């Protein structure tokens, strides 16, 4: 096993994460100073997780990914247990209206983040094992889909629609690549529309959210508020932005600018040029991830590398579309850049697996 | 084979993802480039806070550029509570300087607002106080420029100009009527702040305030000042209830001067009653005009050709019987045999009753209507009255008779002067006006300009000439001789009207008036003066109002540079009245030769000798009998 891993990918990941930390400082120091009297509060947290994450990434990149094939059931089992535990008041803590965290000191651990990765591993194994049955809906598709919906349901109990939908969508992506007929996805699409309608009926506030992205000025202080504040950051940025550290919207206008809407602040400080650079980074990582998948010689590695990359891709695209007003506001963070310890940790772990697969390919 | 199917799908997904990234980039491009202007503006509004800067209110000028209202610059205290670091300390310091209690000041300092104006304690601060505040350099404490209205001549033209309130908003007069023009637009110092109101470390933007529009009036400051002085003198001399005056250019309807007593000081309007402030008597007051109204009857009679002034005769026995009423002349025993010109000169009531009868009620009231009585003149001032006339079906012979000499009708001074202007200017009724133009303050571009507005032709040119001639002879020969100005051909008419109250007439309570103009051959100014209930004097228009009008006309000659007239009519002197005499040329003569020629005058000498080398005034000048001539003698 003296093969070279994808160093281009590794360097991109590290550069990108460091850029994320810089941007978290720029976006958060005003709020951090105001709330915690510590301008570096968020940066310190993120930096801590970045160090652990990088360490884990390097370690994982040396662990043969095939080991997860055998461990996948145990990993997922632990995650499901945590997902149930986090729902219990006293164990799980509520932040921003969702009981998604295990609070450890000032840190928070989100089991749903871990589940996202564990379930990719699980599904990759499932697909490679049931390779022959994947064009049979009942025998091949429905069992794994049923389990996916179960996990989605667990996550929605927190509730965390963003993470839940990413989990479901990345499994659907895997199923598609795994050979499930395209017609099946059309049917799912129809069911999905019906499902969304049902969710709206269950909690009508979602409808306002869904519609507000079309014209945020209809309800500038309510459902359109975040969208408007995001546009006020992106728009004035212009071609080259106000320069690093010079965002105005971070001065209490855009709520929690370091999380879901960090891309707005990047647009404000670095303008259209910055946007091009950030999207290029993502596209590069996705391109490399898919290449690793294409080159992978065994099915499990192929599915696993595709699943990890696709999840990253989907989450990034979803976040960027929310921030730019292409789709309704959904609580999804931007991988590598948004503040969030668990998210960064898991993303880096995923990258570690990806790097290991790349090492085994050549 | 199976791999290739997977690979196809992965590549397809990658293509879709590229498409999505391009979609996102396209949307960002749309936001940052296409929507840039709009979002940049909105966001700037969101980030910036305004410290308002008051514009200068438009200056008001007279027709020759004399400033009648302008502004003084002062400073006012403005707080931005979010920027104040030490609430207690700031409150204490400001309270001490402004002399208010800690509690009062704390309410301003702690107010949950983006910008707090400390009102009224912090408004219009004196230089010392604002300097003291500025020296403290307290964060969140600002001094902004404010302008305060200033009336350099205080009470001059007060009713017409009006006044402004604490926020420089027009509250009465022209200040109110033209408030939207005079106000201007606020400017601002824009500074950027965070969502909690704290100032961000970014450059401030200065937005210049747009000063209000300047206004030029038709008023002539010199004539206005003359009118004000004369009214003040009349108030001192006669202690009347009210007094008023208007001067107008009869050929255009431009008001040259307008004032009344009681008046007020616009800078201290709080010290006056609303009646004193709001009643701009020359346009508001309605009363029986008395004999000045005879000009209307005279004009109508001449236009209709019912009288030949010089050849028609009338015998005034002292009264005239109209149905059951006996209408008396003001002169006990009557004027006896007289021509109708003398009827006008003497202001003989029975004579005018006859003129009214000759016209008939339809024609007389037709002219009253044509001259604009009974409705507002439309002068550009607020608070104008419209007067009261008999309705035609209620006019019987008695009403016709009294209307003919100015009783039983109620009119405003502005109606009278406007109507008489038409009677003497060649017959055209003009709408009176006082605002000449509005000019943009920086470029002086004309925004609005009033031109003379003819309403209708009431008299023929010839008729108007006859009216002027008759009124000139009132001044040279008749009741108006106290308004005579040698060499300038004054025309005029006196008026003495008993005041009516509760359906009856008050005893010993008159409004005396005079309507005068000059030069009579080509009138350039007409003046109307009325004094209400003068005390300690026989109340006649000729004795009280005519001398006032004369003084104003005299000042107007200078103000309007009116030329002396050739061949002006000689005054018809009464016994004991001093006459004007032309000074003969005595330069070069021997003193003994000259003295008989200078008999009417007092003579003073200087120098020694017997030959006159210089005389003052020079030959050809006209002075009153008994006035002094100085002679310089030499060997």
mmCIF file of N, CA, C and O in Angstrom, chain B residues 381-441:
data_model
loop_
_atom_site.group_PDB
_atom_site.id
_atom_site.type_symbol
_atom_site.label_atom_id
_atom_site.label_comp_id
_atom_site.label_asym_id
_atom_site.label_seq_id
_atom_site.Cartn_x
_atom_site.Cartn_y
_atom_site.Cartn_z
ATOM 1 N N UNK B 381 -53.457 87.059 -0.782
ATOM 2 C CA UNK B 381 -53.263 87.093 0.669
ATOM 3 C C UNK B 381 -54.440 86.352 1.263
ATOM 4 O O UNK B 381 -55.525 86.350 0.680
ATOM 5 N N UNK B 382 -54.220 85.713 2.420
ATOM 6 C CA UNK B 382 -55.385 85.033 2.984
ATOM 7 C C UNK B 382 -56.110 85.884 4.009
ATOM 8 O O UNK B 382 -55.550 86.804 4.580
ATOM 9 N N UNK B 383 -57.393 85.577 4.184
ATOM 10 C CA UNK B 383 -58.235 86.304 5.122
ATOM 11 C C UNK B 383 -58.957 87.472 4.493
ATOM 12 O O UNK B 383 -59.315 88.436 5.177
ATOM 13 N N UNK B 384 -59.179 87.404 3.173
ATOM 14 C CA UNK B 384 -59.857 88.513 2.517
ATOM 15 C C UNK B 384 -61.362 88.449 2.766
ATOM 16 O O UNK B 384 -61.973 87.390 2.729
ATOM 17 N N UNK B 385 -61.955 89.649 2.991
ATOM 18 C CA UNK B 385 -63.401 89.728 3.140
ATOM 19 C C UNK B 385 -64.044 90.034 1.793
ATOM 20 O O UNK B 385 -63.365 90.421 0.840
ATOM 21 N N UNK B 386 -65.372 89.834 1.701
ATOM 22 C CA UNK B 386 -66.003 90.115 0.413
ATOM 23 C C UNK B 386 -67.002 91.268 0.469
ATOM 24 O O UNK B 386 -67.470 91.729 -0.562
ATOM 25 N N UNK B 387 -67.322 91.761 1.654
ATOM 26 C CA UNK B 387 -68.242 92.897 1.740
ATOM 27 C C UNK B 387 -69.691 92.473 1.553
ATOM 28 O O UNK B 387 -69.978 91.319 1.224
ATOM 29 N N UNK B 388 -70.609 93.400 1.804
ATOM 30 C CA UNK B 388 -72.041 93.100 1.685
ATOM 31 C C UNK B 388 -72.704 94.202 0.868
ATOM 32 O O UNK B 388 -72.497 95.394 1.121
ATOM 33 N N UNK B 389 -73.514 93.812 -0.110
ATOM 34 C CA UNK B 389 -74.281 94.774 -0.898
ATOM 35 C C UNK B 389 -75.770 94.468 -0.715
ATOM 36 O O UNK B 389 -76.135 93.365 -0.335
ATOM 37 N N UNK B 390 -76.608 95.472 -1.013
ATOM 38 C CA UNK B 390 -78.041 95.175 -1.080
ATOM 39 C C UNK B 390 -78.259 94.220 -2.237
ATOM 40 O O UNK B 390 -77.644 94.367 -3.299
ATOM 41 N N UNK B 391 -79.187 93.247 -2.066
ATOM 42 C CA UNK B 391 -79.544 92.486 -3.258
ATOM 43 C C UNK B 391 -80.535 93.338 -4.047
ATOM 44 O O UNK B 391 -81.376 94.049 -3.481
ATOM 45 N N UNK B 392 -80.400 93.284 -5.367
ATOM 46 C CA UNK B 392 -81.059 94.243 -6.239
ATOM 47 C C UNK B 392 -82.572 94.322 -6.001
ATOM 48 O O UNK B 392 -83.149 95.420 -6.010
ATOM 49 N N UNK B 393 -83.223 93.189 -5.722
ATOM 50 C CA UNK B 393 -84.691 93.219 -5.548
ATOM 51 C C UNK B 393 -85.106 93.891 -4.247
ATOM 52 O O UNK B 393 -86.262 94.235 -4.052
ATOM 53 N N UNK B 394 -84.123 94.089 -3.333
ATOM 54 C CA UNK B 394 -84.469 94.760 -2.076
ATOM 55 C C UNK B 394 -84.145 96.247 -2.141
ATOM 56 O O UNK B 394 -84.322 96.968 -1.165
ATOM 57 N N UNK B 395 -83.621 96.704 -3.273
ATOM 58 C CA UNK B 395 -83.221 98.104 -3.374
ATOM 59 C C UNK B 395 -84.435 98.962 -3.747
ATOM 60 O O UNK B 395 -84.988 98.837 -4.840
ATOM 61 N N UNK B 396 -84.855 99.799 -2.812
ATOM 62 C CA UNK B 396 -85.909 100.774 -3.097
ATOM 63 C C UNK B 396 -85.275 102.126 -3.346
ATOM 64 O O UNK B 396 -84.034 102.243 -3.367
ATOM 65 N N UNK B 397 -86.046 103.173 -3.490
ATOM 66 C CA UNK B 397 -85.504 104.509 -3.724
ATOM 67 C C UNK B 397 -84.563 104.976 -2.628
ATOM 68 O O UNK B 397 -83.536 105.606 -2.917
ATOM 69 N N UNK B 398 -84.862 104.647 -1.380
ATOM 70 C CA UNK B 398 -83.997 105.102 -0.285
ATOM 71 C C UNK B 398 -82.645 104.399 -0.348
ATOM 72 O O UNK B 398 -81.591 105.022 -0.215
ATOM 73 N N UNK B 399 -82.676 103.092 -0.564
ATOM 74 C CA UNK B 399 -81.435 102.333 -0.652
ATOM 75 C C UNK B 399 -80.579 102.819 -1.825
ATOM 76 O O UNK B 399 -79.363 102.948 -1.725
ATOM 77 N N UNK B 400 -81.267 103.102 -2.954
ATOM 78 C CA UNK B 400 -80.550 103.630 -4.115
ATOM 79 C C UNK B 400 -79.869 104.940 -3.754
ATOM 80 O O UNK B 400 -78.697 105.175 -4.057
ATOM 81 N N UNK B 401 -80.629 105.810 -3.046
ATOM 82 C CA UNK B 401 -80.110 107.126 -2.695
ATOM 83 C C UNK B 401 -78.900 107.023 -1.777
ATOM 84 O O UNK B 401 -77.867 107.670 -1.998
ATOM 85 N N UNK B 402 -78.998 106.185 -0.754
ATOM 86 C CA UNK B 402 -77.871 106.105 0.194
ATOM 87 C C UNK B 402 -76.671 105.422 -0.433
ATOM 88 O O UNK B 402 -75.527 105.826 -0.195
ATOM 89 N N UNK B 403 -76.927 104.398 -1.259
ATOM 90 C CA UNK B 403 -75.812 103.720 -1.915
ATOM 91 C C UNK B 403 -75.018 104.707 -2.766
ATOM 92 O O UNK B 403 -73.792 104.655 -2.814
ATOM 93 N N UNK B 404 -75.732 105.641 -3.411
ATOM 94 C CA UNK B 404 -75.080 106.596 -4.302
ATOM 95 C C UNK B 404 -74.012 107.421 -3.584
ATOM 96 O O UNK B 404 -73.032 107.829 -4.184
ATOM 97 N N UNK B 405 -74.186 107.678 -2.273
ATOM 98 C CA UNK B 405 -73.127 108.409 -1.564
ATOM 99 C C UNK B 405 -72.411 107.541 -0.521
ATOM 100 O O UNK B 405 -71.723 108.033 0.363
ATOM 101 N N UNK B 406 -72.534 106.226 -0.675
ATOM 102 C CA UNK B 406 -71.651 105.342 0.094
ATOM 103 C C UNK B 406 -72.153 104.888 1.436
ATOM 104 O O UNK B 406 -71.377 104.513 2.296
ATOM 105 N N UNK B 407 -73.490 104.929 1.610
ATOM 106 C CA UNK B 407 -74.034 104.402 2.858
ATOM 107 C C UNK B 407 -74.875 103.169 2.556
ATOM 108 O O UNK B 407 -75.509 103.087 1.511
ATOM 109 N N UNK B 408 -74.898 102.232 3.511
ATOM 110 C CA UNK B 408 -75.723 101.048 3.325
ATOM 111 C C UNK B 408 -75.038 99.956 2.529
ATOM 112 O O UNK B 408 -75.587 98.875 2.368
ATOM 113 N N UNK B 409 -73.858 100.245 2.020
ATOM 114 C CA UNK B 409 -73.074 99.171 1.421
ATOM 115 C C UNK B 409 -71.873 98.924 2.328
ATOM 116 O O UNK B 409 -71.438 99.807 3.060
ATOM 117 N N UNK B 410 -71.354 97.708 2.277
ATOM 118 C CA UNK B 410 -70.222 97.373 3.110
ATOM 119 C C UNK B 410 -69.134 96.811 2.195
ATOM 120 O O UNK B 410 -69.376 95.880 1.446
ATOM 121 N N UNK B 411 -67.957 97.442 2.272
ATOM 122 C CA UNK B 411 -66.897 97.051 1.349
ATOM 123 C C UNK B 411 -65.577 96.943 2.089
ATOM 124 O O UNK B 411 -65.448 97.393 3.224
ATOM 125 N N UNK B 412 -64.594 96.350 1.446
ATOM 126 C CA UNK B 412 -63.259 96.261 2.044
ATOM 127 C C UNK B 412 -62.364 97.340 1.441
ATOM 128 O O UNK B 412 -62.600 97.791 0.315
ATOM 129 N N UNK B 413 -61.336 97.739 2.165
ATOM 130 C CA UNK B 413 -60.409 98.742 1.631
ATOM 131 C C UNK B 413 -59.777 98.297 0.312
ATOM 132 O O UNK B 413 -59.621 99.101 -0.600
ATOM 133 N N UNK B 414 -59.431 97.021 0.196
ATOM 134 C CA UNK B 414 -58.766 96.555 -1.024
ATOM 135 C C UNK B 414 -59.726 96.635 -2.214
ATOM 136 O O UNK B 414 -59.318 96.951 -3.336
ATOM 137 N N UNK B 415 -61.022 96.382 -1.939
ATOM 138 C CA UNK B 415 -62.009 96.532 -3.026
ATOM 139 C C UNK B 415 -62.067 97.975 -3.499
ATOM 140 O O UNK B 415 -62.121 98.253 -4.700
ATOM 141 N N UNK B 416 -62.050 98.890 -2.531
ATOM 142 C CA UNK B 416 -62.154 100.298 -2.893
ATOM 143 C C UNK B 416 -60.967 100.767 -3.708
ATOM 144 O O UNK B 416 -61.126 101.406 -4.754
ATOM 145 N N UNK B 417 -59.773 100.448 -3.246
ATOM 146 C CA UNK B 417 -58.600 100.965 -3.944
ATOM 147 C C UNK B 417 -58.477 100.317 -5.317
ATOM 148 O O UNK B 417 -58.069 100.945 -6.297
ATOM 149 N N UNK B 418 -58.893 99.055 -5.425
ATOM 150 C CA UNK B 418 -58.867 98.364 -6.712
ATOM 151 C C UNK B 418 -59.861 98.992 -7.675
ATOM 152 O O UNK B 418 -59.557 99.241 -8.853
ATOM 153 N N UNK B 419 -61.063 99.295 -7.164
ATOM 154 C CA UNK B 419 -62.108 99.877 -8.003
ATOM 155 C C UNK B 419 -61.726 101.283 -8.458
ATOM 156 O O UNK B 419 -61.860 101.638 -9.639
ATOM 157 N N UNK B 420 -61.200 102.075 -7.515
ATOM 158 C CA UNK B 420 -60.842 103.447 -7.873
ATOM 159 C C UNK B 420 -59.659 103.444 -8.841
ATOM 160 O O UNK B 420 -59.588 104.270 -9.750
ATOM 161 N N UNK B 421 -58.756 102.473 -8.679
ATOM 162 C CA UNK B 421 -57.667 102.343 -9.643
ATOM 163 C C UNK B 421 -58.224 102.187 -11.048
ATOM 164 O O UNK B 421 -57.748 102.823 -11.997
ATOM 165 N N UNK B 422 -59.245 101.335 -11.163
ATOM 166 C CA UNK B 422 -59.857 101.125 -12.478
ATOM 167 C C UNK B 422 -60.480 102.419 -12.989
ATOM 168 O O UNK B 422 -60.394 102.748 -14.179
ATOM 169 N N UNK B 423 -61.088 103.187 -12.071
ATOM 170 C CA UNK B 423 -61.774 104.415 -12.480
ATOM 171 C C UNK B 423 -60.788 105.460 -13.012
ATOM 172 O O UNK B 423 -61.133 106.257 -13.877
ATOM 173 N N UNK B 424 -59.533 105.426 -12.522
ATOM 174 C CA UNK B 424 -58.588 106.489 -12.909
ATOM 175 C C UNK B 424 -57.511 106.032 -13.879
ATOM 176 O O UNK B 424 -56.778 106.832 -14.428
ATOM 177 N N UNK B 425 -57.361 104.721 -14.096
ATOM 178 C CA UNK B 425 -56.234 104.253 -14.914
ATOM 179 C C UNK B 425 -56.583 104.125 -16.393
ATOM 180 O O UNK B 425 -55.817 103.587 -17.174
ATOM 181 N N UNK B 426 -57.756 104.583 -16.778
ATOM 182 C CA UNK B 426 -58.191 104.399 -18.148
ATOM 183 C C UNK B 426 -59.354 103.429 -18.247
ATOM 184 O O UNK B 426 -59.850 103.167 -19.333
ATOM 185 N N UNK B 427 -59.743 102.900 -17.078
ATOM 186 C CA UNK B 427 -60.984 102.128 -17.043
ATOM 187 C C UNK B 427 -60.838 100.630 -16.905
ATOM 188 O O UNK B 427 -61.818 99.901 -16.999
ATOM 189 N N UNK B 428 -59.592 100.126 -16.661
ATOM 190 C CA UNK B 428 -59.407 98.669 -16.599
ATOM 191 C C UNK B 428 -59.266 98.221 -15.151
ATOM 192 O O UNK B 428 -58.436 98.732 -14.396
ATOM 193 N N UNK B 429 -60.115 97.248 -14.781
ATOM 194 C CA UNK B 429 -60.040 96.686 -13.430
ATOM 195 C C UNK B 429 -58.960 95.612 -13.407
ATOM 196 O O UNK B 429 -58.992 94.668 -14.198
ATOM 197 N N UNK B 430 -57.983 95.763 -12.512
ATOM 198 C CA UNK B 430 -56.911 94.772 -12.364
ATOM 199 C C UNK B 430 -57.098 93.987 -11.090
ATOM 200 O O UNK B 430 -57.630 94.496 -10.102
ATOM 201 N N UNK B 431 -56.613 92.734 -11.114
ATOM 202 C CA UNK B 431 -56.599 91.960 -9.874
ATOM 203 C C UNK B 431 -55.390 92.417 -9.063
ATOM 204 O O UNK B 431 -54.263 92.411 -9.570
ATOM 205 N N UNK B 432 -55.619 92.817 -7.804
ATOM 206 C CA UNK B 432 -54.476 93.263 -7.002
ATOM 207 C C UNK B 432 -53.585 92.074 -6.633
ATOM 208 O O UNK B 432 -54.069 90.956 -6.492
ATOM 209 N N UNK B 433 -52.300 92.294 -6.519
ATOM 210 C CA UNK B 433 -51.395 91.201 -6.096
ATOM 211 C C UNK B 433 -50.197 91.758 -5.361
ATOM 212 O O UNK B 433 -49.872 92.942 -5.459
ATOM 213 N N UNK B 434 -49.548 90.870 -4.616
ATOM 214 C CA UNK B 434 -48.447 91.311 -3.760
ATOM 215 C C UNK B 434 -47.182 90.487 -3.965
ATOM 216 O O UNK B 434 -46.082 90.943 -3.646
ATOM 217 N N UNK B 435 -47.315 89.274 -4.495
ATOM 218 C CA UNK B 435 -46.123 88.463 -4.764
ATOM 219 C C UNK B 435 -45.742 88.672 -6.219
ATOM 220 O O UNK B 435 -46.503 88.374 -7.120
ATOM 221 N N UNK B 436 -44.557 89.221 -6.399
ATOM 222 C CA UNK B 436 -44.120 89.542 -7.752
ATOM 223 C C UNK B 436 -43.493 88.319 -8.416
ATOM 224 O O UNK B 436 -43.837 87.968 -9.534
ATOM 225 N N UNK B 437 -42.598 87.658 -7.699
ATOM 226 C CA UNK B 437 -41.987 86.469 -8.292
ATOM 227 C C UNK B 437 -41.408 85.562 -7.220
ATOM 228 O O UNK B 437 -41.125 85.981 -6.103
ATOM 229 N N UNK B 438 -41.241 84.304 -7.582
ATOM 230 C CA UNK B 438 -40.551 83.328 -6.747
ATOM 231 C C UNK B 438 -39.322 82.884 -7.530
ATOM 232 O O UNK B 438 -39.423 82.554 -8.706
ATOM 233 N N UNK B 439 -38.166 82.919 -6.845
ATOM 234 C CA UNK B 439 -36.928 82.581 -7.533
ATOM 235 C C UNK B 439 -36.178 81.478 -6.830
ATOM 236 O O UNK B 439 -36.057 81.474 -5.612
ATOM 237 N N UNK B 440 -35.657 80.567 -7.637
ATOM 238 C CA UNK B 440 -34.827 79.482 -7.137
ATOM 239 C C UNK B 440 -33.599 80.125 -6.499
ATOM 240 O O UNK B 440 -32.995 81.023 -7.080
ATOM 241 N N UNK B 441 -33.214 79.709 -5.268
ATOM 242 C CA UNK B 441 -32.206 80.479 -4.526
ATOM 243 C C UNK B 441 -30.804 80.488 -5.140
ATOM 244 O O UNK B 441 -30.091 81.472 -4.996
#
